[in-house]
Amino acid sequence: MPVEKTAPAAGSAAKKSTPAKKPASAKKPAPVKKPAPVKKPASAGRTAAGKASAKKSAPVQKAPAAKKPPVAAEKAAVAVKDAPVKTVVKQAKGESRTALVRRARRINRELAEVYPYAHPELDFENPFQLLVATVLSAQTTDLRVNQTTPALFAKYPTPEDLAAANPEEVEEILRPCGFFRAKTRSVMGLSKALMEDFGGEVPGRLEDLVKLPGVGRKTAFVVLGNAFGRPGITVDTHFQRLVRRWRWTEETDPDKIEAAVGALFPKSDWTDLSHHVIWHGRRICHARKPACGACPIASLCPAYGEGETDPEKAGKLLKYEKGGLPGQRLKPPQAYLDAGGRPAPPLRAG
C-alpha cells in the first residue's frame, strides 16, 4: 500500500506501471483510492488515516480535557490544608537569613494574639518562691509543683526557715514532685547559700543565680524574666521541640538554642517569646500528637502534617483552657481568668 502511494509521485512511467498493479491490489483496498489521490495534502494521507484514528483519539483528548480539570479541582480542594505546607517547606529549606527572621517574628506575633494572657505557669508571690518552684519543676509538671508548694511555703516562708528545716519533713512535703530527696537537697542548699552569700535575698544577676545549688541558666532566666523584669529565654523541653520544628535552629544543646533563637529577636521580646512558645507547646503543638488541624500558625510551620490535620479530630487534642480544661496554676492572673481560663485544682482535690 505505501509503495502504491509513493509510486505515482515518481513520474509518468510509473503512472503506466501502477495502473497494472492497482487492479491487483485495488480489489482489496478499493477505498484506498480515496487516500491515494490525496496528493494535495501530504498530510492528507495522515488525515485520512487520521480520520479513523481521530475518531478514536479526538474523544480521548476531549475526555481527559473535560475530566482532568474537575479532578484537579477536587484534589486541590482536598489538599488545601497541605498546600501551605509544601510552600513553607520549600521556603524553609532554602530560606535566607532575612526570611527566617521575618517568619520567626511573625510566628511570635501570631502567638501573642492567641495567648495575650501568657504568663509563667508556676504560682509564686516573690522571687524566692519562684526560684524554689522552678527548681522543683524539673522532671515534673508545673501543675504538680503548684499543688505541692502551698504546703511548703506555708511551713517555710523564707530562705532562713527552709535552710534550718528538718530534711525528712521537707522530703515528705516534696514527695509528690518526684526525685524528692535530690530536690530537698537543692532547695535547702540554695536557701543556705542565699543566707550566707546574699543576705537572704534572691540575686538579680545571672552570674550570681547560676552559682546556687540546683540552678542553671533555664531556671535563672525564669527568675530574671518574671521576678525582676530582665529579658531572658527559657529553653525548656517545649521550647526546644518547637523551635526545631519551626526550623529556627538545628541546634540541640540548650545554650546553643538560646543563642541561636535570641539572635532572631530583639532582647526585649525574649521573656514573652518564651511564654508564647511554651504555652503553644503545652496546648497545641504536643510532642507525640501535635494538633496541626487546630494550629493558628499552620501556614508558617514547616512541620505541618506531623500531627492530626483534621480540624475536628485536632480539636479533641487541645489541652488546658483551649480544651476547656483547668490551667496549671491554682492562683492564675486575672487576665487568664478573664480570657476563660480556670484555675487548677489543689492537690488531692475531688
Short mmCIF file of C-alpha atoms in Angstrom, two decimals:
data_model
loop_
_atom_site.label_atom_id
_atom_site.label_comp_id
_atom_site.label_asym_id
_atom_site.label_seq_id
_atom_site.Cartn_x
_atom_site.Cartn_y
_atom_site.Cartn_z
CA MET A 1 0.00 0.00 0.00
CA PRO A 2 2.59 2.64 0.88
CA VAL A 3 4.51 1.77 -2.33
CA GLU A 4 1.47 2.43 -4.45
CA LYS A 5 1.03 5.89 -2.93
CA THR A 6 4.62 6.93 -3.49
CA ALA A 7 4.85 5.39 -7.00
CA PRO A 8 2.62 7.95 -8.72
CA ALA A 9 4.80 10.72 -7.47
CA ALA A 10 7.84 9.17 -9.15
CA GLY A 11 6.88 10.09 -12.78
CA SER A 12 4.82 9.29 -15.88
CA ALA A 13 6.45 5.90 -16.40
CA ALA A 14 5.27 4.96 -13.03
CA LYS A 15 1.76 6.01 -13.93
CA LYS A 16 1.61 3.22 -16.57
CA SER A 17 3.03 0.61 -14.27
CA THR A 18 0.88 1.50 -11.35
CA PRO A 19 -2.43 1.00 -13.16
CA ALA A 20 -1.31 -2.58 -13.89
CA LYS A 21 -0.63 -3.14 -10.21
CA LYS A 22 -3.62 -1.24 -8.98
CA PRO A 23 -6.22 -3.69 -10.24
CA ALA A 24 -4.45 -6.48 -8.40
CA SER A 25 -4.29 -4.55 -5.20
CA ALA A 26 -7.29 -2.32 -5.80
CA LYS A 27 -9.62 -5.24 -5.36
CA LYS A 28 -8.72 -5.36 -1.75
CA PRO A 29 -8.45 -1.68 -0.94
CA ALA A 30 -11.00 -0.08 -3.22
CA PRO A 31 -11.36 2.55 -0.54
CA VAL A 32 -7.61 3.05 -0.67
CA LYS A 33 -8.05 5.05 -3.90
CA LYS A 34 -9.54 7.78 -1.77
CA PRO A 35 -6.42 8.22 0.28
CA ALA A 36 -4.19 7.59 -2.83
CA PRO A 37 -5.35 10.62 -4.84
CA VAL A 38 -4.70 12.70 -1.84
CA LYS A 39 -1.72 14.34 -3.40
CA LYS A 40 -2.80 17.79 -2.33
CA PRO A 41 -2.02 17.41 1.31
CA ALA A 42 0.95 15.26 2.01
CA SER A 43 -0.71 15.27 5.36
CA ALA A 44 -3.99 14.16 3.82
CA GLY A 45 -2.82 10.61 3.89
CA ARG A 46 -2.27 11.26 7.54
CA THR A 47 -5.59 13.00 7.94
CA ALA A 48 -7.37 10.25 6.04
CA ALA A 49 -5.71 7.69 8.16
CA GLY A 50 -6.16 10.16 10.95
CA LYS A 51 -9.90 10.23 10.43
CA ALA A 52 -10.08 6.70 11.62
CA SER A 53 -7.68 7.42 14.45
CA ALA A 54 -9.10 10.90 15.03
CA LYS A 55 -12.47 9.40 15.71
CA LYS A 56 -10.84 7.40 18.43
CA SER A 57 -8.21 9.91 19.54
CA ALA A 58 -10.35 13.03 19.40
CA PRO A 59 -12.79 11.78 22.01
CA VAL A 60 -9.85 10.59 24.11
CA GLN A 61 -8.35 14.06 24.01
CA LYS A 62 -11.67 15.67 24.83
CA ALA A 63 -12.44 13.26 27.63
CA PRO A 64 -9.23 13.97 29.55
CA ALA A 65 -9.67 17.67 28.92
CA ALA A 66 -13.16 17.50 30.35
CA LYS A 67 -12.35 15.15 33.20
CA LYS A 68 -8.95 16.42 34.37
CA PRO A 69 -9.97 19.92 35.46
CA PRO A 70 -12.69 18.69 37.86
CA VAL A 71 -10.40 16.01 39.29
CA ALA A 72 -7.60 18.52 39.72
CA ALA A 73 -10.02 20.93 41.30
CA GLU A 74 -11.25 18.26 43.68
CA LYS A 75 -7.72 17.28 44.62
CA ALA A 76 -6.82 20.92 45.13
CA ALA A 77 -9.85 21.39 47.31
CA VAL A 78 -8.98 18.35 49.38
CA ALA A 79 -5.32 19.36 49.59
CA VAL A 80 -5.98 22.95 50.60
CA LYS A 81 -4.64 22.17 54.04
CA ASP A 82 -1.49 20.65 52.58
CA ALA A 83 -0.85 23.43 50.10
CA PRO A 84 0.75 25.84 52.55
CA VAL A 85 2.91 23.07 53.87
CA LYS A 86 4.66 22.45 50.57
CA THR A 87 5.22 26.14 50.11
CA VAL A 88 6.57 26.65 53.59
CA VAL A 89 8.80 23.60 53.44
CA LYS A 90 10.40 24.85 50.24
CA GLN A 91 10.90 28.27 51.74
CA ALA A 92 12.33 26.86 54.95
CA LYS A 93 14.85 24.63 53.18
CA GLY A 94 16.32 27.40 51.10
CA GLU A 95 15.36 30.18 53.47
CA SER A 96 17.59 33.21 53.68
CA ARG A 97 18.56 34.72 57.00
CA THR A 98 16.23 37.67 56.40
CA ALA A 99 13.31 35.40 55.52
CA LEU A 100 13.93 33.30 58.64
CA VAL A 101 13.91 36.37 60.89
CA ARG A 102 10.69 37.62 59.33
CA ARG A 103 8.96 34.24 59.62
CA ALA A 104 10.10 33.73 63.23
CA ARG A 105 8.88 37.17 64.29
CA ARG A 106 5.58 36.68 62.52
CA ILE A 107 5.05 33.41 64.38
CA ASN A 108 5.68 35.21 67.66
CA ARG A 109 3.19 37.95 66.73
CA GLU A 110 0.55 35.37 65.81
CA LEU A 111 1.05 33.51 69.08
CA ALA A 112 0.85 36.77 71.02
CA GLU A 113 -2.64 37.26 69.60
CA VAL A 114 -3.65 33.70 70.51
CA TYR A 115 -2.18 33.89 74.03
CA PRO A 116 -2.35 37.56 75.04
CA TYR A 117 -2.55 36.47 78.68
CA ALA A 118 0.51 34.14 78.58
CA HIS A 119 2.35 34.10 81.89
CA PRO A 120 4.69 31.90 83.94
CA GLU A 121 2.67 28.87 84.97
CA LEU A 122 4.23 28.48 88.39
CA ASP A 123 2.42 30.00 91.37
CA PHE A 124 4.62 32.48 93.25
CA GLU A 125 4.35 35.66 95.29
CA ASN A 126 8.01 36.68 95.45
CA PRO A 127 11.40 35.87 93.83
CA PHE A 128 12.24 33.25 96.47
CA GLN A 129 9.04 31.30 95.85
CA LEU A 130 9.57 31.45 92.09
CA LEU A 131 13.16 30.27 92.44
CA VAL A 132 12.20 27.29 94.61
CA ALA A 133 9.20 26.40 92.44
CA THR A 134 11.33 26.48 89.27
CA VAL A 135 13.92 24.15 90.79
CA LEU A 136 11.14 21.77 91.82
CA SER A 137 9.63 21.78 88.32
CA ALA A 138 12.47 19.68 86.89
CA GLN A 139 11.21 16.29 85.64
CA THR A 140 7.60 17.07 86.55
CA THR A 141 4.77 19.40 85.57
CA ASP A 142 4.17 22.95 86.76
CA LEU A 143 0.74 21.78 87.84
CA ARG A 144 2.21 19.21 90.22
CA VAL A 145 4.59 21.81 91.64
CA ASN A 146 1.75 24.28 92.14
CA GLN A 147 -0.20 21.62 94.01
CA THR A 148 2.81 20.92 96.27
CA THR A 149 4.34 24.31 97.09
CA PRO A 150 1.43 25.77 99.13
CA ALA A 151 2.22 23.39 102.00
CA LEU A 152 5.97 24.02 101.61
CA PHE A 153 5.72 27.81 101.69
CA ALA A 154 3.15 27.77 104.48
CA LYS A 155 5.65 25.95 106.70
CA TYR A 156 8.88 27.53 105.38
CA PRO A 157 8.07 31.00 104.01
CA THR A 158 11.65 32.38 103.93
CA PRO A 159 15.13 31.15 102.95
CA GLU A 160 16.06 31.23 106.62
CA ASP A 161 13.18 28.92 107.53
CA LEU A 162 13.90 26.46 104.73
CA ALA A 163 17.65 26.42 105.41
CA ALA A 164 17.01 25.39 109.02
CA ALA A 165 14.31 22.81 108.22
CA ASN A 166 14.37 19.10 109.01
CA PRO A 167 15.28 17.40 105.68
CA GLU A 168 12.93 14.48 106.33
CA GLU A 169 9.96 16.81 106.80
CA VAL A 170 10.82 18.67 103.58
CA GLU A 171 11.18 15.38 101.71
CA GLU A 172 7.73 14.31 102.82
CA ILE A 173 6.19 17.54 101.51
CA LEU A 174 8.06 17.31 98.21
CA ARG A 175 7.39 13.61 97.62
CA PRO A 176 4.62 14.26 95.00
CA CYS A 177 7.13 16.18 92.82
CA GLY A 178 9.35 13.15 92.25
CA PHE A 179 13.10 12.99 92.92
CA PHE A 180 12.14 14.47 96.27
CA ARG A 181 15.44 13.67 98.04
CA ALA A 182 17.58 15.40 95.42
CA LYS A 183 15.15 18.33 95.25
CA THR A 184 15.17 18.64 99.03
CA ARG A 185 18.95 18.95 98.96
CA SER A 186 18.73 21.58 96.20
CA VAL A 187 16.11 23.85 97.79
CA MET A 188 17.70 23.62 101.24
CA GLY A 189 21.14 24.17 99.72
CA LEU A 190 20.11 27.25 97.74
CA SER A 191 18.35 28.62 100.84
CA LYS A 192 21.57 28.30 102.85
CA ALA A 193 23.55 29.93 100.02
CA LEU A 194 21.09 32.83 99.92
CA MET A 195 21.52 33.34 103.66
CA GLU A 196 25.31 33.08 103.59
CA ASP A 197 26.13 34.92 100.36
CA PHE A 198 23.23 37.26 99.60
CA GLY A 199 21.72 38.24 102.93
CA GLY A 200 18.66 36.08 102.42
CA GLU A 201 17.71 37.84 99.17
CA VAL A 202 17.49 36.33 95.69
CA PRO A 203 20.15 38.00 93.49
CA GLY A 204 19.07 39.68 90.28
CA ARG A 205 22.11 38.75 88.18
CA LEU A 206 22.60 35.70 86.01
CA GLU A 207 26.16 35.09 87.18
CA ASP A 208 25.02 35.00 90.81
CA LEU A 209 21.96 32.84 90.28
CA VAL A 210 23.78 30.05 88.46
CA LYS A 211 26.11 29.64 91.46
CA LEU A 212 23.20 28.48 93.62
CA PRO A 213 22.67 24.70 94.09
CA GLY A 214 20.27 23.26 91.51
CA VAL A 215 20.09 26.50 89.49
CA GLY A 216 21.07 26.53 85.82
CA ARG A 217 20.58 29.06 83.04
CA LYS A 218 16.99 28.00 82.36
CA THR A 219 15.98 28.47 86.00
CA ALA A 220 17.93 31.71 86.21
CA PHE A 221 16.17 33.20 83.18
CA VAL A 222 12.75 32.23 84.53
CA VAL A 223 13.53 34.15 87.71
CA LEU A 224 15.17 37.11 85.98
CA GLY A 225 12.40 37.50 83.41
CA ASN A 226 9.40 37.03 85.69
CA ALA A 227 10.58 38.27 89.09
CA PHE A 228 12.95 41.06 88.04
CA GLY A 229 11.69 42.01 84.57
CA ARG A 230 15.05 41.29 82.94
CA PRO A 231 14.80 39.65 79.48
CA GLY A 232 15.76 36.01 79.15
CA ILE A 233 14.95 32.97 77.02
CA THR A 234 13.69 29.88 78.84
CA VAL A 235 14.82 26.83 76.89
CA ASP A 236 12.70 24.03 78.34
CA THR A 237 11.64 20.83 76.56
CA HIS A 238 8.67 22.50 74.86
CA PHE A 239 10.80 25.39 73.63
CA GLN A 240 13.47 23.06 72.26
CA ARG A 241 10.92 20.93 70.42
CA LEU A 242 9.05 23.80 68.77
CA VAL A 243 11.98 25.90 67.60
CA ARG A 244 13.40 22.84 65.84
CA ARG A 245 10.03 22.02 64.27
CA TRP A 246 9.83 25.59 63.03
CA ARG A 247 13.43 25.36 61.76
CA TRP A 248 14.58 28.36 63.68
CA THR A 249 17.67 26.34 64.54
CA GLU A 250 19.03 22.81 64.19
CA GLU A 251 20.94 23.01 67.49
CA THR A 252 20.18 20.52 70.26
CA ASP A 253 22.25 21.97 73.10
CA PRO A 254 20.08 24.32 75.25
CA ASP A 255 22.76 27.02 75.46
CA LYS A 256 23.27 27.00 71.68
CA ILE A 257 19.49 27.07 71.11
CA GLU A 258 19.25 30.06 73.43
CA ALA A 259 21.93 31.90 71.46
CA ALA A 260 20.52 30.98 68.03
CA VAL A 261 16.93 31.96 68.83
CA GLY A 262 17.95 35.04 70.79
CA ALA A 263 19.69 36.34 67.66
CA LEU A 264 16.36 36.30 65.76
CA PHE A 265 14.54 38.63 68.15
CA PRO A 266 15.08 41.91 69.97
CA LYS A 267 16.18 41.32 73.54
CA SER A 268 13.01 43.00 74.80
CA ASP A 269 10.93 40.17 73.25
CA TRP A 270 12.77 37.28 74.89
CA THR A 271 10.65 36.75 78.02
CA ASP A 272 7.27 36.98 76.28
CA LEU A 273 8.57 34.88 73.40
CA SER A 274 9.42 32.13 75.88
CA HIS A 275 5.88 32.22 77.30
CA HIS A 276 4.27 32.13 73.84
CA VAL A 277 6.33 29.17 72.63
CA ILE A 278 5.95 27.17 75.86
CA TRP A 279 2.20 27.80 76.01
CA HIS A 280 1.80 26.69 72.40
CA GLY A 281 3.84 23.56 73.07
CA ARG A 282 1.69 22.62 76.05
CA ARG A 283 -1.67 23.37 74.48
CA ILE A 284 -1.44 22.59 70.77
CA CYS A 285 1.98 21.55 69.43
CA HIS A 286 2.40 18.45 71.60
CA ALA A 287 5.38 16.13 71.45
CA ARG A 288 3.54 13.00 70.32
CA LYS A 289 0.33 14.21 68.68
CA PRO A 290 0.50 17.83 67.54
CA ALA A 291 -2.95 19.27 66.85
CA CYS A 292 -1.96 20.59 63.40
CA GLY A 293 -5.57 21.00 62.28
CA ALA A 294 -6.22 23.43 65.15
CA CYS A 295 -2.94 25.31 64.91
CA PRO A 296 -3.15 29.08 64.30
CA ILE A 297 0.29 29.18 62.67
CA ALA A 298 -0.07 26.11 60.42
CA SER A 299 0.71 28.10 57.27
CA LEU A 300 4.04 29.21 58.77
CA CYS A 301 5.13 25.80 60.06
CA PRO A 302 7.47 23.58 58.01
CA ALA A 303 6.43 20.61 60.17
CA TYR A 304 2.71 20.90 59.43
CA GLY A 305 1.27 17.44 58.88
CA GLU A 306 3.34 15.65 61.55
CA GLY A 307 0.21 15.60 63.69
CA GLU A 308 -3.55 15.38 63.21
CA THR A 309 -4.65 17.70 60.39
CA ASP A 310 -8.40 17.12 60.58
CA PRO A 311 -9.79 20.16 62.46
CA GLU A 312 -12.43 18.19 64.34
CA LYS A 313 -10.02 15.47 65.46
CA ALA A 314 -7.31 18.01 66.21
CA GLY A 315 -9.73 19.97 68.40
CA LYS A 316 -10.04 16.97 70.68
CA LEU A 317 -6.29 17.03 71.33
CA LEU A 318 -6.26 20.56 72.75
CA LYS A 319 -5.21 20.90 76.38
CA TYR A 320 -5.83 23.31 79.22
CA GLU A 321 -8.05 26.30 78.53
CA LYS A 322 -8.09 25.59 74.78
CA GLY A 323 -9.71 22.26 75.51
CA GLY A 324 -11.91 23.60 78.29
CA LEU A 325 -9.62 22.16 80.96
CA PRO A 326 -8.10 23.89 84.01
CA GLY A 327 -4.74 25.59 83.59
CA GLN A 328 -1.55 24.88 85.51
CA ARG A 329 -1.89 27.48 88.26
CA LEU A 330 -4.04 27.37 91.38
CA LYS A 331 -3.92 31.17 91.52
CA PRO A 332 -3.66 32.40 87.93
CA PRO A 333 -3.56 36.09 86.95
CA GLN A 334 -6.87 37.85 86.46
CA ALA A 335 -6.20 38.26 82.73
CA TYR A 336 -6.14 34.49 82.37
CA LEU A 337 -9.44 34.13 84.21
CA ASP A 338 -10.97 36.92 82.12
CA ALA A 339 -9.97 35.02 78.98
CA GLY A 340 -11.93 31.97 80.12
CA GLY A 341 -9.14 30.09 81.86
CA ARG A 342 -9.85 28.11 85.00
CA PRO A 343 -7.56 27.58 87.99
CA ALA A 344 -6.13 24.11 88.60
CA PRO A 345 -7.47 22.02 91.50
CA PRO A 346 -5.47 21.71 94.73
CA LEU A 347 -3.52 18.54 95.43
CA ARG A 348 -5.77 15.55 96.18
CA ALA A 349 -8.87 17.65 95.47
CA GLY A 350 -12.07 15.90 94.41
#
